[in-house]
């Protein structure tokens, strides 16, 4: 018998173009609540997926109770006793509690038909074990998020899991529900079940965990008992990377205030957000994934209704009811989700390039002028260096970087004044990234206003003239480029809920 | 890669034309009557109603939706004309205006159910509408068959143009089909709204965030479908000479869907064009005509048409899968 219920040694996982995990290790004892933290993109999700058999490691070993194992798929890992409660719950909201708990593990009676009496009894039993008083016949969709999560945990217990991985379990829970979750975690601990607790909330780690492992850029940094760490030591362990100068930052001249937001709110997502963005500047938006940055941008762009607050474009108060109205006022929003929200993948490069400015290409608003369209599209392809055989090529066939350039081209063709780029370099290769940065530089030099939402710290520091940091829907800091706080540590402090002194 | 692709394109582009020609050759061999000029003109006449309905259906399919109420809508329009006829209205302009207004309004309601009431899928709302209209059609004519329409309102569905000697002339209704198809082709490819219809079908969210008013585009699609049904209803008056509410449950909807899908449209939306739909409509009409010439019973006709629809949808599925596979390989 090994000391550890699950142990990973020297695990490396590569994806095309990136190393997601490099020589990663983690050791978890039975009955231990083990915190796992790292920046956005540090490799936590990949690590979880390797442990649950969703991904297979390219190198390295996994041990369960000292036995070397390899998981070809999630089924094998769950049979070995590793379960995961994902952030997005795997609950069929239309079915009842028992159906969810016993999905694909049905108990059959002597008749060969499903034995619901037995399954209900077992469900009740497992739920009682974790202190939940739920009716097994309740439809899960009617339950709160906290209770739905308990059903996921119940599923894990039912299959006798030894390790339960919880990925940001508190992110969609209210205060009471989080307390309940902690109680359950401690109960599981008493039963000798190990928990790997992934969270963005440091205070939770201090309250709940026995020890914590920090990872950064896909690598293991250290594991320490929770008594030996502080807020500051965790943050500096997460960021301690050197910034190489891969950012061709050029400076524009700060002009008029192009966009002013006052007390913008959207219940549960955006909380009293105020900021100003100027011509000739890149305003960076930093924060953890889920901090409300994308929601803020979608709300001010008229995509989602707001519950309060004011938006001014060049000192004129506006109230956008649709993206169309925002576009007419000179806004452009390059969305975070390129494939779902940015492109019509099945259509040609040409169609996508003119998607936002169809009316600009008409004669008297009626018929499209094909020659004008083709001329503009060829100019776009040349100026943005879009690699495509022809402008008639289906957009889905382009690489990520070239697809992104098509989206950028679409917005450049609207001749907007205010460009919002939400994660503009996500999922594209380094060369294309630099080209995207140069496009932003050009916009700024033309006196346009640029807002860049980015979860990559080096990008924020490399390209922003000013940084707004958000956490849980609120702005926690606004930092000028020449401020002493314009560094990784301060931004991370603000993003993780710490406060900055002056 | 490019060569393979172009070969695939040629096949999918001309596959339906080849199928149509093959079908005609087979029928010509089986029955000498098929190739007679009078019969061919008859085929064109039989194509008209379905082709016009398929035009509207295509627009709905491109948006990723469907309009199951088309046949009931067209028959409701005939019954409205029937009602007005029994009340002594004989002015052609009044009849046509009432017919177009009625069909278009029904289409507008279909669109509004989708965009204003936010019903989940037009399958549901237009299926409901189909049933409502099947009742309304009967109510309008008091469940009686109306006949004896004047030559004015009957002209479109019954007249032939360019008759000379033994040449029976080209049906006016088919000439209208050609005009509608040309106009629709220009509309779909050369106007902002036309292009927007494809974009909304390809990715509704991306279109919305690009400043296209997706809701208005969708409402328009169903309204246009309703307008086409009204035209089809007027043609039906001339062709059959009767208004019969019981016809509202005839399979106009499946014929139109089949024509579109055979012509390259997809249930997933974003695809399809007028040329393909024309070929699809002709295939359906030739099949029905040929089976009638071969003295196949209505029952047999249903079996064959049903099989063709399943085959067409299967071809659509295979086409989608091949496309996905090609994309997967291309992105490697």
Coordinates of N, CA, C and O in Angstrom, one line a residue, chain A residues 206-272:
Chain A
X206 N -7.6 28.5 2.3 CA -7.2 28.6 3.7 C -8.2 28.0 4.6 O -7.8 27.4 5.6
X207 N -9.4 28.1 4.3 CA -10.4 27.6 5.2 C -10.6 26.1 5.2 O -10.8 25.4 6.2
X208 N -10.4 25.5 4.0 CA -10.7 24.1 3.8 C -9.6 23.2 3.6 O -9.6 22.0 4.1
X209 N -8.5 23.6 3.0 CA -7.5 22.6 2.5 C -6.5 22.3 3.6 O -6.2 23.1 4.5
X210 N -5.9 21.1 3.4 CA -4.8 20.7 4.3 C -3.5 21.1 3.7 O -2.6 21.5 4.4
X211 N -3.4 21.0 2.4 CA -2.2 21.5 1.7 C -2.6 22.0 0.4 O -3.7 21.8 -0.1
X212 N -1.6 22.6 -0.3 CA -2.0 23.3 -1.6 C -0.8 23.1 -2.5 O 0.4 23.2 -2.1
X213 N -1.1 22.8 -3.8 CA -0.1 22.6 -4.8 C -0.3 23.8 -5.8 O -1.4 24.1 -6.2
X214 N 0.8 24.5 -6.1 CA 0.8 25.6 -7.1 C 1.3 25.1 -8.4 O 2.4 24.4 -8.4
X215 N 0.7 25.4 -9.5 CA 1.3 25.2 -10.8 C 1.3 26.4 -11.6 O 0.5 27.4 -11.4
X216 N 2.2 26.5 -12.5 CA 2.4 27.7 -13.4 C 2.9 27.2 -14.7 O 3.9 26.4 -14.8
X217 N 2.4 27.7 -15.8 CA 2.8 27.3 -17.1 C 3.0 25.8 -17.3 O 3.9 25.4 -17.9
X218 N 2.0 25.1 -16.8 CA 2.0 23.6 -16.9 C 3.0 22.9 -16.1 O 3.2 21.7 -16.2
X219 N 3.7 23.6 -15.2 CA 4.7 23.0 -14.3 C 4.4 23.0 -12.9 O 3.7 23.9 -12.4
X220 N 4.9 22.0 -12.2 CA 4.8 21.9 -10.7 C 5.7 23.0 -10.1 O 6.9 23.1 -10.4
X221 N 5.1 23.8 -9.2 CA 6.0 24.8 -8.5 C 6.3 24.3 -7.1 O 7.5 24.0 -6.8
X222 N 5.3 24.1 -6.2 CA 5.6 23.5 -4.9 C 4.3 23.0 -4.3 O 3.2 23.4 -4.7
X223 N 4.4 22.1 -3.3 CA 3.3 21.7 -2.5 C 3.6 22.0 -1.1 O 4.7 21.6 -0.6
X224 N 2.8 22.7 -0.3 CA 3.1 23.0 1.1 C 1.8 22.8 1.9 O 0.7 23.0 1.4
X225 N 2.0 22.5 3.2 CA 0.9 22.5 4.1 C 0.3 23.9 4.2 O 1.1 24.9 4.1
X226 N -1.0 24.0 4.4 CA -1.6 25.3 4.3 C -1.1 26.2 5.4 O -1.1 27.5 5.2
X227 N -0.6 25.7 6.5 CA -0.2 26.6 7.6 C 1.1 27.3 7.1 O 1.4 28.4 7.7
X228 N 1.8 26.8 6.2 CA 3.1 27.4 5.8 C 3.0 28.4 4.7 O 4.0 29.0 4.3
X229 N 1.7 28.6 4.2 CA 1.7 29.6 3.1 C 0.8 30.8 3.5 O 0.0 30.8 4.4
X230 N 1.1 31.9 2.7 CA 0.3 33.1 2.9 C -0.3 33.5 1.6 O 0.2 33.0 0.5
X231 N -1.2 34.5 1.6 CA -1.7 35.0 0.4 C -0.6 35.4 -0.6 O -0.6 35.1 -1.8
X232 N 0.4 36.2 -0.1 CA 1.4 36.7 -0.9 C 2.3 35.6 -1.5 O 2.7 35.6 -2.7
X233 N 2.6 34.6 -0.7 CA 3.5 33.5 -1.2 C 2.8 32.7 -2.3 O 3.4 32.3 -3.3
X234 N 1.5 32.6 -2.2 CA 0.7 31.9 -3.2 C 0.7 32.7 -4.5 O 1.0 32.2 -5.6
X235 N 0.4 34.0 -4.4 CA 0.4 34.8 -5.6 C 1.7 34.9 -6.3 O 1.8 34.7 -7.5
X236 N 2.8 35.1 -5.5 CA 4.1 35.2 -6.2 C 4.5 33.8 -6.8 O 5.2 33.8 -7.8
X237 N 4.1 32.7 -6.2 CA 4.4 31.4 -6.8 C 3.7 31.2 -8.1 O 4.2 30.6 -9.0
X238 N 2.5 31.8 -8.1 CA 1.7 31.6 -9.4 C 2.2 32.5 -10.5 O 2.2 32.0 -11.7
X239 N 2.7 33.7 -10.2 CA 3.1 34.5 -11.3 C 4.6 34.5 -11.6 O 5.0 34.9 -12.7
X240 N 5.5 34.0 -10.7 CA 6.9 34.2 -10.8 C 7.5 33.8 -12.2 O 8.3 32.9 -12.3
X241 N 7.1 34.5 -13.2 CA 7.7 34.2 -14.5 C 8.3 35.4 -15.1 O 8.0 36.5 -14.7
X242 N 9.3 35.2 -15.9 CA 10.0 36.4 -16.5 C 9.2 36.8 -17.8 O 8.7 35.9 -18.5
X243 N 9.2 38.1 -18.0 CA 8.5 38.5 -19.2 C 9.5 38.7 -20.3 O 10.3 39.6 -20.2
X244 N 9.4 37.9 -21.3 CA 10.2 38.2 -22.5 C 9.5 39.2 -23.4 O 8.3 39.3 -23.4
X245 N 10.3 40.0 -24.1 CA 9.7 41.1 -24.8 C 9.2 40.7 -26.2 O 9.8 40.9 -27.2
X246 N 8.0 40.1 -26.2 CA 7.5 39.6 -27.5 C 6.4 40.6 -27.9 O 5.6 40.3 -28.8
X247 N 6.3 41.7 -27.3 CA 5.2 42.6 -27.6 C 5.7 43.9 -28.3 O 6.4 44.7 -27.7
X248 N 5.3 44.1 -29.5 CA 5.7 45.2 -30.3 C 4.9 46.5 -29.9 O 4.4 47.1 -30.8
X249 N 4.8 46.8 -28.6 CA 4.0 47.9 -28.2 C 4.4 49.2 -28.8 O 5.6 49.6 -28.8
X250 N 3.4 49.9 -29.4 CA 3.7 51.3 -29.8 C 2.7 52.2 -29.1 O 1.6 51.8 -28.9
X251 N 3.1 53.4 -28.9 CA 2.2 54.3 -28.1 C 1.5 55.3 -29.0 O 2.1 55.8 -30.0
X252 N 0.3 55.5 -28.8 CA -0.5 56.5 -29.5 C -0.6 57.8 -28.6 O 0.1 57.8 -27.6
X253 N -1.4 58.7 -29.0 CA -1.6 59.9 -28.2 C -3.0 59.8 -27.5 O -4.0 59.7 -28.3
X254 N -3.1 60.0 -26.2 CA -4.4 59.9 -25.6 C -5.2 61.1 -26.1 O -4.8 62.3 -26.0
X255 N -6.4 60.8 -26.6 CA -7.3 61.8 -27.2 C -8.5 62.0 -26.3 O -8.4 61.9 -25.1
X256 N -9.6 62.2 -26.9 CA -10.9 62.4 -26.2 C -11.3 61.1 -25.5 O -10.9 60.0 -25.9
X257 N -12.2 61.2 -24.6 CA -12.8 60.1 -24.0 C -13.9 59.5 -24.9 O -14.9 60.2 -25.3
X258 N -13.6 58.3 -25.4 CA -14.5 57.7 -26.4 C -15.7 57.0 -25.8 O -16.8 57.0 -26.3
X259 N -15.4 56.3 -24.7 CA -16.4 55.5 -24.1 C -16.4 55.7 -22.6 O -15.3 55.6 -22.0
X260 N -17.5 56.0 -22.0 CA -17.6 56.1 -20.6 C -18.7 55.3 -20.1 O -19.8 55.3 -20.5
X261 N -18.4 54.5 -19.1 CA -19.4 53.6 -18.5 C -19.6 54.0 -17.0 O -18.6 54.2 -16.3
X262 N -20.8 54.2 -16.6 CA -21.1 54.6 -15.2 C -22.0 53.5 -14.6 O -23.1 53.3 -15.0
X263 N -21.5 52.9 -13.5 CA -22.3 52.1 -12.6 C -23.1 51.0 -13.4 O -24.2 50.7 -13.1
X264 N -22.4 50.4 -14.4 CA -23.1 49.3 -15.2 C -23.4 48.1 -14.3 O -22.4 47.6 -13.6
X265 N -24.6 47.6 -14.3 CA -24.9 46.4 -13.5 C -25.7 45.4 -14.3 O -26.6 45.8 -15.1
X266 N -25.5 44.2 -14.1 CA -26.3 43.1 -14.6 C -26.3 42.1 -13.5 O -25.3 41.5 -13.2
X267 N -27.5 41.9 -12.9 CA -27.6 41.1 -11.7 C -26.9 39.7 -11.8 O -27.1 39.0 -12.8
X268 N -26.0 39.5 -10.9 CA -25.3 38.2 -10.9 C -24.1 38.1 -11.8 O -23.3 37.2 -11.7
X269 N -23.9 39.2 -12.6 CA -22.7 39.1 -13.5 C -21.8 40.3 -13.4 O -20.6 40.2 -13.3
X270 N -22.4 41.5 -13.5 CA -21.7 42.7 -13.6 C -22.2 43.6 -12.5 O -23.4 43.8 -12.3
X271 N -21.3 44.1 -11.6 CA -21.7 44.8 -10.4 C -21.1 46.2 -10.4 O -19.9 46.3 -10.1
X272 N -21.8 47.2 -10.7 CA -21.4 48.6 -10.5 C -20.1 48.9 -11.2 O -19.2 49.4 -10.5

